[in-house]
XYZ file of C-alpha atoms in Angstrom:
667
model
C 125.155 95.629 78.158
C 127.424 93.532 80.383
C 124.632 92.448 82.834
C 122.116 89.907 82.408
C 118.732 91.481 83.672
C 116.249 88.860 82.411
C 116.063 85.679 83.250
C 114.139 84.640 79.974
C 114.285 85.731 76.598
C 112.384 88.974 76.328
C 111.828 91.930 73.382
C 112.055 95.490 75.302
C 108.977 97.127 74.251
C 109.925 100.013 76.433
C 112.237 103.000 75.204
C 112.151 105.990 76.802
C 115.411 107.234 75.834
C 116.452 109.116 79.014
C 120.072 110.810 79.566
C 120.736 109.080 82.756
C 123.816 110.416 83.159
C 122.641 114.038 82.322
C 119.437 113.396 84.858
C 121.348 112.421 88.010
C 124.388 112.915 90.085
C 127.388 110.279 90.103
C 126.036 108.604 92.861
C 122.573 108.538 91.889
C 123.478 107.203 88.681
C 125.632 104.456 89.970
C 122.350 103.287 92.623
C 120.115 103.621 89.427
C 121.871 101.909 86.779
C 123.142 99.033 89.406
C 123.668 95.435 88.173
C 121.212 92.984 89.080
C 121.434 91.312 92.717
C 121.060 92.856 96.007
C 121.516 96.372 96.697
C 121.653 99.070 99.669
C 121.170 102.381 99.038
C 121.843 104.789 101.813
C 119.906 107.957 100.828
C 121.057 110.842 103.151
C 118.442 113.449 103.699
C 117.669 115.887 101.194
C 119.682 113.840 98.565
C 116.935 112.821 96.178
C 115.635 109.428 97.146
C 112.318 109.159 95.354
C 114.120 110.557 92.297
C 116.561 107.406 92.672
C 113.950 104.909 93.108
C 111.616 105.958 90.222
C 114.685 106.248 87.808
C 115.696 102.720 88.717
C 112.267 101.483 87.974
C 112.502 103.813 84.525
C 115.950 102.223 83.777
C 114.618 98.218 84.875
C 112.085 98.744 82.219
C 114.658 100.237 79.440
C 116.179 96.889 80.510
C 113.401 95.036 79.594
C 112.072 93.896 82.509
C 108.301 93.662 82.472
C 106.399 96.172 84.370
C 104.532 93.027 85.835
C 107.534 91.832 87.206
C 108.620 94.504 89.161
C 107.356 94.832 93.122
C 107.871 98.513 94.260
C 106.717 98.475 98.018
C 106.434 101.837 99.959
C 104.953 102.870 103.605
C 102.377 105.456 102.739
C 99.539 105.941 100.181
C 100.864 109.332 99.424
C 104.231 107.708 99.314
C 102.899 105.177 96.638
C 101.090 107.689 94.883
C 103.942 110.352 94.266
C 106.416 107.350 93.245
C 103.762 105.920 90.532
C 102.821 109.383 89.492
C 106.550 109.767 88.682
C 106.888 107.121 86.978
C 104.057 107.722 84.762
C 105.422 111.274 84.164
C 108.982 109.706 82.992
C 107.061 107.223 80.549
C 104.346 109.739 79.529
C 101.794 107.394 80.524
C 100.379 105.394 83.307
C 101.761 101.846 84.073
C 98.772 99.958 85.861
C 100.691 96.301 85.363
C 103.689 97.706 87.510
C 102.984 96.029 91.263
C 103.160 99.231 93.181
C 101.872 100.348 96.737
C 101.981 100.612 100.575
C 103.155 96.692 102.021
C 99.654 96.653 103.579
C 97.851 97.237 100.188
C 100.270 94.359 98.220
C 99.151 92.059 100.999
C 95.797 92.517 100.791
C 95.879 92.006 96.810
C 97.767 89.113 96.847
C 95.367 87.752 99.933
C 92.287 88.555 97.692
C 93.618 85.918 95.148
C 94.725 83.011 97.627
C 92.770 83.857 100.510
C 90.650 80.336 100.223
C 94.287 78.771 100.957
C 94.030 79.708 104.181
C 90.816 79.309 104.986
C 89.142 82.421 104.306
C 86.660 83.407 101.519
C 88.098 85.766 99.274
C 85.565 88.615 99.609
C 86.819 88.814 103.243
C 86.381 92.066 105.181
C 89.587 94.301 106.006
C 88.976 95.482 109.550
C 89.529 99.019 110.854
C 91.181 99.588 114.426
C 87.617 100.294 115.319
C 85.741 97.163 113.909
C 89.172 95.413 115.758
C 88.517 96.964 118.989
C 84.884 95.750 118.829
C 85.587 92.352 118.077
C 88.110 92.168 121.245
C 84.934 93.520 123.483
C 83.108 90.679 122.080
C 85.860 88.230 123.145
C 85.969 89.991 126.655
C 82.347 89.741 126.861
C 82.414 86.080 125.949
C 84.975 85.378 128.654
C 83.277 87.311 131.084
C 86.037 89.690 131.988
C 85.198 93.127 133.000
C 87.664 95.458 132.460
C 86.741 98.035 134.755
C 86.246 95.836 138.017
C 89.705 94.005 137.643
C 92.188 96.570 136.407
C 92.415 94.332 132.767
C 93.818 96.192 130.009
C 90.756 97.655 127.641
C 90.110 96.763 124.304
C 92.505 99.635 122.809
C 95.589 98.290 124.931
C 94.897 94.645 123.848
C 94.531 95.532 120.508
C 98.085 97.366 120.691
C 99.640 94.482 122.260
C 98.028 92.054 119.895
C 99.602 94.322 116.727
C 102.848 94.850 118.550
C 103.393 90.786 118.859
C 102.489 90.493 115.186
C 105.147 93.126 113.714
C 107.884 92.296 116.227
C 107.401 88.434 116.251
C 107.407 88.342 119.911
C 104.668 85.989 121.881
C 102.068 88.000 123.796
C 104.350 86.647 127.223
C 107.479 88.266 125.729
C 105.972 91.438 124.753
C 103.779 91.789 128.138
C 107.342 91.264 129.981
C 109.225 93.695 127.736
C 106.684 96.671 127.185
C 103.555 96.126 129.315
C 104.792 94.777 132.671
C 102.295 96.427 134.796
C 100.284 94.065 133.294
C 102.031 90.651 134.002
C 99.624 89.225 136.258
C 97.117 88.910 133.549
C 99.628 87.256 130.763
C 97.709 84.043 130.749
C 94.640 85.644 130.009
C 95.779 88.298 127.583
C 96.962 85.081 125.561
C 94.098 83.543 125.693
C 92.044 86.612 124.789
C 94.625 86.808 121.847
C 93.654 83.173 120.970
C 90.110 84.211 120.799
C 90.340 87.480 118.950
C 92.363 85.508 116.429
C 89.476 82.714 116.154
C 86.914 85.372 116.172
C 88.211 87.201 112.954
C 88.555 83.978 111.214
C 84.917 83.084 112.073
C 83.713 86.611 110.629
C 85.729 86.156 107.409
C 87.559 88.938 108.918
C 91.551 90.535 108.527
C 92.565 93.578 110.381
C 95.515 95.370 108.977
C 98.192 93.349 110.949
C 96.796 90.393 108.865
C 97.361 91.617 105.637
C 101.050 91.312 106.367
C 100.995 88.392 108.910
C 98.724 86.214 106.713
C 100.623 86.933 103.644
C 103.933 85.812 105.256
C 102.171 82.536 106.139
C 100.644 81.793 102.874
C 104.270 82.086 101.686
C 105.926 80.160 104.441
C 103.421 77.128 104.289
C 102.315 76.775 100.691
C 105.614 75.866 98.661
C 103.644 76.431 94.824
C 102.409 80.231 96.005
C 105.804 81.075 97.420
C 107.579 79.852 94.377
C 104.868 81.650 92.071
C 105.289 85.016 93.550
C 109.273 84.295 93.674
C 109.461 83.971 89.927
C 106.961 86.510 89.698
C 108.748 89.421 91.431
C 111.781 89.590 89.354
C 113.130 92.973 90.895
C 111.925 94.235 94.356
C 112.295 98.177 95.275
C 111.412 98.954 98.711
C 111.138 102.617 100.154
C 112.300 103.737 103.603
C 113.815 100.702 104.479
C 115.209 101.689 107.913
C 111.197 102.058 108.937
C 110.404 98.218 108.151
C 109.797 95.942 111.323
C 110.506 92.461 111.735
C 107.643 91.223 109.780
C 108.088 93.473 107.140
C 111.989 92.394 106.812
C 110.694 88.654 106.542
C 108.333 89.206 103.818
C 111.127 90.861 101.862
C 113.519 88.637 102.134
C 111.355 85.482 101.585
C 110.021 87.174 98.405
C 113.780 87.861 97.083
C 115.200 84.525 98.000
C 115.065 83.065 94.278
C 116.351 86.084 92.441
C 117.988 87.731 94.980
C 117.279 91.224 93.120
C 116.148 93.468 96.075
C 116.954 96.990 96.343
C 116.124 99.015 99.688
C 116.426 102.595 99.790
C 116.611 104.504 103.075
C 118.969 106.441 105.719
C 120.057 104.399 108.858
C 120.407 108.103 110.078
C 116.503 108.496 110.205
C 115.406 105.580 111.899
C 113.165 106.892 114.539
C 110.282 104.470 115.070
C 111.674 101.638 117.475
C 108.738 102.674 119.495
C 105.956 101.527 117.266
C 108.182 98.233 116.026
C 110.644 99.292 113.570
C 113.509 97.328 113.158
C 116.793 99.012 113.190
C 118.715 95.918 112.497
C 116.877 95.465 109.371
C 118.828 98.150 107.406
C 121.883 97.946 109.446
C 122.580 94.034 109.091
C 121.278 93.957 105.253
C 124.995 93.328 104.010
C 125.134 90.469 106.210
C 121.899 89.011 105.099
C 122.615 89.308 101.205
C 126.266 88.791 101.219
C 127.898 90.187 98.203
C 125.200 93.335 98.489
C 126.594 96.308 96.868
C 126.437 99.484 99.144
C 125.113 102.996 97.117
C 125.673 106.050 99.272
C 123.694 109.012 97.795
C 125.674 112.295 100.154
C 124.590 115.075 97.929
C 122.044 117.260 99.550
C 119.776 119.725 97.270
C 118.188 121.163 100.417
C 120.061 122.720 102.851
C 123.007 125.393 103.139
C 126.504 123.855 103.753
C 126.089 125.781 106.957
C 123.420 123.740 108.324
C 124.880 120.239 106.976
C 127.759 120.859 109.011
C 125.538 121.006 112.170
C 123.736 117.826 111.080
C 126.767 115.778 110.075
C 128.414 116.877 113.376
C 125.215 115.954 115.222
C 125.014 112.106 113.871
C 128.475 111.472 114.177
C 128.656 110.237 117.890
C 126.585 107.443 117.060
C 128.351 104.064 116.758
C 125.630 101.940 114.710
C 125.345 103.454 111.706
C 126.650 103.430 107.868
C 128.940 106.690 108.275
C 128.123 109.254 105.714
C 129.114 112.813 105.037
C 126.219 114.725 103.731
C 127.757 117.343 100.865
C 126.203 120.331 99.869
C 124.959 121.672 96.328
C 123.783 124.876 97.639
C 125.759 128.175 98.029
C 126.827 129.581 101.503
C 124.233 130.934 103.729
C 123.889 132.044 107.096
C 125.268 129.839 110.133
C 123.045 128.136 112.642
C 122.089 129.578 115.954
C 122.225 128.172 119.523
C 119.918 130.490 121.657
C 120.344 130.272 125.274
C 117.179 131.593 126.906
C 116.378 132.385 130.820
C 113.398 130.269 130.815
C 110.379 129.016 128.579
C 108.547 132.089 128.185
C 111.681 133.834 127.187
C 112.166 131.239 124.505
C 108.781 131.686 123.162
C 109.019 135.245 123.164
C 112.217 134.784 120.859
C 110.601 132.903 118.591
C 107.889 135.121 117.963
C 109.621 138.000 118.091
C 112.229 136.530 114.994
C 109.124 134.954 113.269
C 107.664 138.208 112.775
C 111.201 139.557 112.062
C 111.551 136.939 109.184
C 108.170 137.830 107.857
C 108.952 141.349 107.422
C 112.363 140.135 105.751
C 110.241 137.936 103.252
C 109.840 134.705 104.420
C 106.391 133.420 104.482
C 104.951 132.331 108.182
C 104.203 128.767 106.082
C 107.566 128.367 105.464
C 108.789 128.867 109.286
C 108.483 125.649 111.570
C 109.024 125.313 115.010
C 109.799 121.222 116.189
C 109.871 119.803 119.348
C 110.558 116.163 121.140
C 106.946 116.034 122.503
C 104.047 118.143 122.234
C 103.857 119.344 125.680
C 107.341 121.147 124.841
C 105.310 123.700 123.187
C 102.579 125.033 125.831
C 104.394 128.262 126.636
C 104.917 129.056 122.954
C 101.178 128.649 122.138
C 100.355 131.124 124.882
C 102.984 133.619 123.471
C 101.903 133.356 119.832
C 97.967 133.515 120.929
C 98.950 136.897 122.759
C 100.564 138.516 119.801
C 97.876 136.994 117.259
C 100.437 135.481 115.277
C 98.277 132.511 113.341
C 99.886 128.993 113.726
C 98.822 125.553 112.915
C 99.747 122.498 114.530
C 100.479 118.922 112.716
C 101.204 116.833 115.869
C 98.362 114.410 115.318
C 95.627 114.622 118.009
C 95.433 118.526 119.089
C 97.259 118.352 122.761
C 93.975 119.873 124.632
C 91.817 117.624 122.871
C 93.621 114.253 123.975
C 91.039 112.125 126.478
C 93.699 112.281 129.135
C 94.082 115.789 129.259
C 90.357 116.501 129.318
C 90.242 113.855 132.096
C 92.617 115.436 134.102
C 91.484 118.910 133.570
C 87.708 118.112 134.112
C 88.747 117.335 137.806
C 89.809 121.188 138.298
C 86.935 122.525 136.134
C 84.279 120.429 138.147
C 86.119 121.959 141.493
C 85.942 125.366 139.907
C 82.691 125.465 138.805
C 80.406 122.609 140.231
C 77.724 123.425 137.976
C 80.048 122.443 134.869
C 77.477 119.701 133.511
C 79.930 118.574 131.018
C 83.070 117.842 133.352
C 80.920 116.259 136.305
C 79.715 113.782 133.636
C 82.764 112.903 132.138
C 84.379 112.524 135.535
C 81.521 109.822 136.372
C 81.652 108.152 133.231
C 85.042 107.312 134.127
C 84.115 105.460 137.281
C 83.376 101.355 136.802
C 79.726 100.401 136.631
C 77.933 103.710 135.335
C 76.892 104.364 132.081
C 75.351 107.212 130.349
C 71.848 106.803 131.910
C 73.569 106.552 135.409
C 75.824 109.285 135.024
C 72.634 111.287 134.153
C 70.526 110.091 137.223
C 73.507 111.190 139.522
C 73.978 114.346 137.893
C 69.757 115.078 138.261
C 70.716 113.758 142.322
C 73.246 116.304 142.462
C 71.570 119.434 140.674
C 68.632 118.857 142.928
C 70.635 119.215 145.902
C 72.300 122.468 144.791
C 68.721 123.948 143.706
C 67.986 123.124 147.568
C 70.515 125.012 148.756
C 72.738 122.317 150.151
C 75.640 123.264 148.131
C 76.778 126.757 149.846
C 79.875 128.625 150.338
C 80.693 126.876 153.615
C 79.349 123.282 152.410
C 82.123 121.249 151.148
C 81.676 120.000 147.413
C 82.392 116.506 148.571
C 79.740 116.481 151.412
C 77.033 117.368 148.478
C 78.620 114.359 146.543
C 78.618 112.007 149.418
C 74.598 112.898 150.028
C 74.253 111.565 146.469
C 74.776 107.825 147.474
C 71.612 106.651 146.925
C 71.780 107.377 143.271
C 75.029 105.221 142.753
C 74.660 101.839 141.618
C 75.657 99.137 144.222
C 78.810 98.048 142.000
C 79.570 101.464 141.706
C 79.834 102.256 145.314
C 83.595 101.958 146.120
C 84.850 103.841 143.101
C 82.165 106.597 144.118
C 83.710 106.756 147.405
C 86.944 107.203 146.189
C 85.752 110.129 143.655
C 84.222 111.709 146.667
C 87.706 111.343 148.994
C 89.636 112.709 145.368
C 87.173 115.574 145.520
C 87.523 116.500 149.107
C 91.456 116.528 148.816
C 91.226 118.584 145.819
C 88.868 121.600 147.202
C 91.034 121.708 150.546
C 92.246 125.186 150.991
C 96.260 124.430 150.071
C 95.642 122.474 147.130
C 92.640 124.442 145.559
C 94.977 127.353 145.318
C 97.311 125.836 142.659
C 96.231 124.055 139.455
C 99.679 121.858 139.391
C 99.378 120.851 142.905
C 95.417 119.793 141.700
C 97.009 117.763 138.739
C 99.475 116.262 140.975
C 96.982 114.482 143.347
C 94.441 113.604 140.668
C 97.337 111.475 139.310
C 98.394 110.199 142.779
C 94.500 109.619 143.514
C 94.206 106.917 141.365
C 94.174 108.043 137.524
C 97.323 106.816 136.869
C 96.064 103.380 136.965
C 93.147 104.413 134.843
C 95.830 105.414 132.201
C 97.736 102.012 132.279
C 94.546 99.900 131.834
C 92.907 102.323 129.155
C 95.787 103.619 126.873
C 98.413 101.608 124.694
C 100.927 104.747 125.039
C 100.076 105.185 128.944
C 103.817 106.501 129.654
C 103.611 109.045 127.334
C 100.327 110.134 128.430
C 101.454 109.905 132.043
C 104.381 112.154 131.115
C 102.241 114.479 129.488
C 99.935 115.283 132.397
C 103.027 115.602 134.763
C 104.364 118.070 132.457
C 101.124 119.789 132.184
C 101.001 120.274 136.041
C 104.691 121.880 135.561
C 103.269 123.979 132.894
C 100.752 125.171 135.184
C 102.827 126.753 138.168
C 103.134 129.812 135.922
C 99.546 130.514 136.769
C 98.424 132.442 139.865
C 95.060 130.859 139.977
C 93.493 127.745 138.934
C 90.603 129.984 137.333
C 93.759 131.884 135.121
C 95.256 128.272 134.221
C 91.559 127.098 133.222
C 91.258 130.394 131.043
C 94.441 129.905 129.271
C 93.423 126.400 127.977
C 90.396 127.466 127.053
C 91.802 129.944 124.614
C 94.577 127.685 123.322
C 91.929 124.799 122.720
C 89.646 127.146 120.871
C 92.671 128.755 118.683
C 93.735 124.701 117.799
C 89.947 124.227 117.063
C 89.748 126.673 114.414
C 92.701 125.199 112.665
C 90.681 123.870 109.309
C 93.001 121.687 107.306
C 91.757 122.869 103.804
C 92.459 126.391 105.454
C 95.312 127.648 103.032
C 95.948 131.083 104.890
C 99.546 131.994 106.107
C 100.524 130.397 109.336
C 103.551 129.156 111.401
C 104.123 125.342 111.791
C 104.228 123.409 115.022
C 105.161 120.063 114.884
C 106.699 117.061 116.746
C 109.674 115.874 115.001
C 108.286 112.458 114.176
C 105.264 114.282 112.322
C 107.563 116.365 110.271
C 109.847 113.599 108.846
C 110.016 114.074 105.197
C 108.891 117.988 105.104
C 111.230 120.731 104.772
C 111.037 124.425 105.571
C 113.070 127.647 104.943
C 113.294 128.324 108.586
C 113.458 125.560 111.594
C 113.649 126.410 115.064
C 114.320 123.102 117.631
C 113.243 124.194 121.023
C 113.534 122.523 124.497
C 116.578 120.956 124.093
C 117.487 120.074 127.653
C 118.714 117.183 128.915
C 115.875 115.288 129.958
C 113.526 116.596 127.638
C 115.361 116.343 124.454
C 117.111 113.490 124.437
C 114.270 112.316 126.732
C 114.991 110.881 130.555
C 113.907 107.600 129.601
C 115.850 106.861 126.518
C 118.974 107.949 128.024
C 118.958 104.995 130.095
C 120.346 102.754 127.146
C 122.560 103.099 124.488
C 120.097 102.189 121.622
C 117.780 104.867 122.883
C 119.882 107.749 123.285
C 121.279 106.817 119.437
C 117.756 107.109 118.174
C 117.639 110.261 119.922
C 120.275 111.519 118.282
C 118.791 110.340 114.683
C 115.903 112.163 116.004
C 117.690 115.394 116.467
C 119.602 114.841 113.055
C 116.021 114.733 111.509
C 115.202 118.262 113.012
C 118.141 119.883 111.670
C 117.701 118.383 108.288
C 114.483 119.951 107.587
C 115.974 123.222 107.545
C 116.721 124.891 104.302
C 117.600 128.297 104.966
C 118.068 129.153 108.655
C 118.297 127.241 111.524
C 117.611 128.028 115.539
C 118.712 125.459 118.668
C 117.033 126.678 121.650
C 116.865 125.732 125.003
C 115.852 127.420 128.578
C 118.247 127.517 131.477
C 115.320 127.403 133.938
C 112.183 124.963 133.761
C 109.396 127.023 135.648
C 107.830 124.775 138.530
C 109.912 121.817 137.309
C 110.132 118.831 139.693
C 107.767 117.606 142.660
C 108.966 120.538 144.806
C 107.466 123.060 142.311
C 110.635 125.017 142.535
C 112.137 126.850 139.579
C 115.137 124.105 138.266
C 118.214 124.444 136.280
C 118.077 122.780 133.149
C 121.660 121.167 131.730
C 121.762 122.138 127.934
C 121.012 119.034 125.748
C 123.925 116.429 125.624
C 123.828 116.568 122.115
C 124.514 120.447 121.844
C 128.313 119.799 122.959
C 128.695 117.122 120.447
C 128.555 120.304 117.884
C 131.758 122.067 117.399
C 131.410 125.232 119.053
C 132.719 127.292 115.044
C 129.777 125.807 113.753
C 127.213 127.684 115.735
C 126.388 131.156 116.326
C 125.622 131.531 119.907
C 123.160 133.904 121.607
C 122.420 134.540 125.150
C 119.203 135.965 125.766
C 119.805 136.123 129.635
């Protein structure tokens, strides 16, 4: 070999006799056998990224690099397990001395060795999210801050603010101004709570997940002996999914690699879709600037999709300015041309997908290999109804089930209570939202309310709000004002004109103050607000509130039956974010309308629109054999007026040359 791989004499003990030229294509081979030094591997979708990384580790071992001098960093435990399994398969045995795992697991391992250097004991506790929330609540109590009375952010929101500040290297003030501007009046108090939380963690010998990276970086920055030890130890550093790293992770990698500069990062800038949770797109884009002389390898042979699908994918991402230009080339034979399907409305879109899924199954495609992808979960509401009606089994892989989310259950509880005043669950859920009322108080109020109902006070001619108002004696003094506001809201909801429309009722709930509750309670306030607004638009298609609530109950029960251990045949419904890294024989990408995909908020900036385009690219590249891009021309009840509104096709569709798609008009 002409390249020097080890910095001191070492006799190789691992001889694998792998024929790399036979096992890898030319582009993979170039990346795997790259000389020492910084390297950026742009691995396109379906190009064998994991294969490239594992063979790179094997190659380094064959060149005489001791396993314990190699650091392999991944993002998920699943990815780390898969990588280590493949390396073991190549070697024929496990390689326990290789440092491989997630950023957080490696951070924990190093901090266990050196916690005392930072003033912690080595048996420190790692706090999960609930533990962290409990500590923040204790800090709030110490400071005598009542989050219910002052519209101050609750523990979950504070936890998110603290976490984002850590991972993006921003101050609390900078983060509040940029992302949580509706809390600017509390900036000083939030910063004070952050200090209290940090002190309390240290006092209890506890570290949260962010600390595993923050304190790891501080350890390296502030202690030269520790820094030099790990810089010398890790002669080669390999990083998976580099496009998803945040500022903190990028700094950690740069510091660890500062001595040898033997850092290989693998990723795809075209699949960077997590800016909203702190991922720093500049890490992968600026890698060659931070590492002068870095070699850039592109792996562009795609083994997943047909040439026709790849043509669409290449066209879909071409308009992005900030990217490493690449052209996915197919390893597979020709297939059917992707379809662009124009539908009249969301119901017709749902009918088309359900019918086509049944046809595909008849043709031999398992439902498990059919996936419907969408930008946001509420885009699939009509589809869920249609699949339920046709008894087509489906599962949802979009995180928490839509109708089981707290904000959806809160909003619909108002409708359920007005529709059925005897609904104890909904009544108590609403009462517990009010400041100053706990479980015991809610029970006392409910008993007062039911006593009045039993006494005949609540008759057809009597307003529900009147019966609630007569429960005032059971209301704690500090909850008197919120209770009065609640009664006023119920009075508005039961007004005849409003009571006839589930959509109007949901919008009134938001206008009556639930919007403020969302801000104070949830870190992802804007997404939750948008989901309730879209639920209101979805509700316009139902004739009565009772019909709407019945359909919601049916959908919720269908979802509740979905058992992750159940391996029966089911269509997959998923947000695109959740589907990253997966592949299916047939993919439908739905609701491709401007304002929905791309989302209205993202279109306000070039960076936001480019990330949405990358998301579109990710959705296309999940498909192996068939791809359907669909959009409705009409959105029922869209907008504040509740009138059917014309929808413009997604701007992304106009960027795909017409000859690449079969156009189907179902109108």
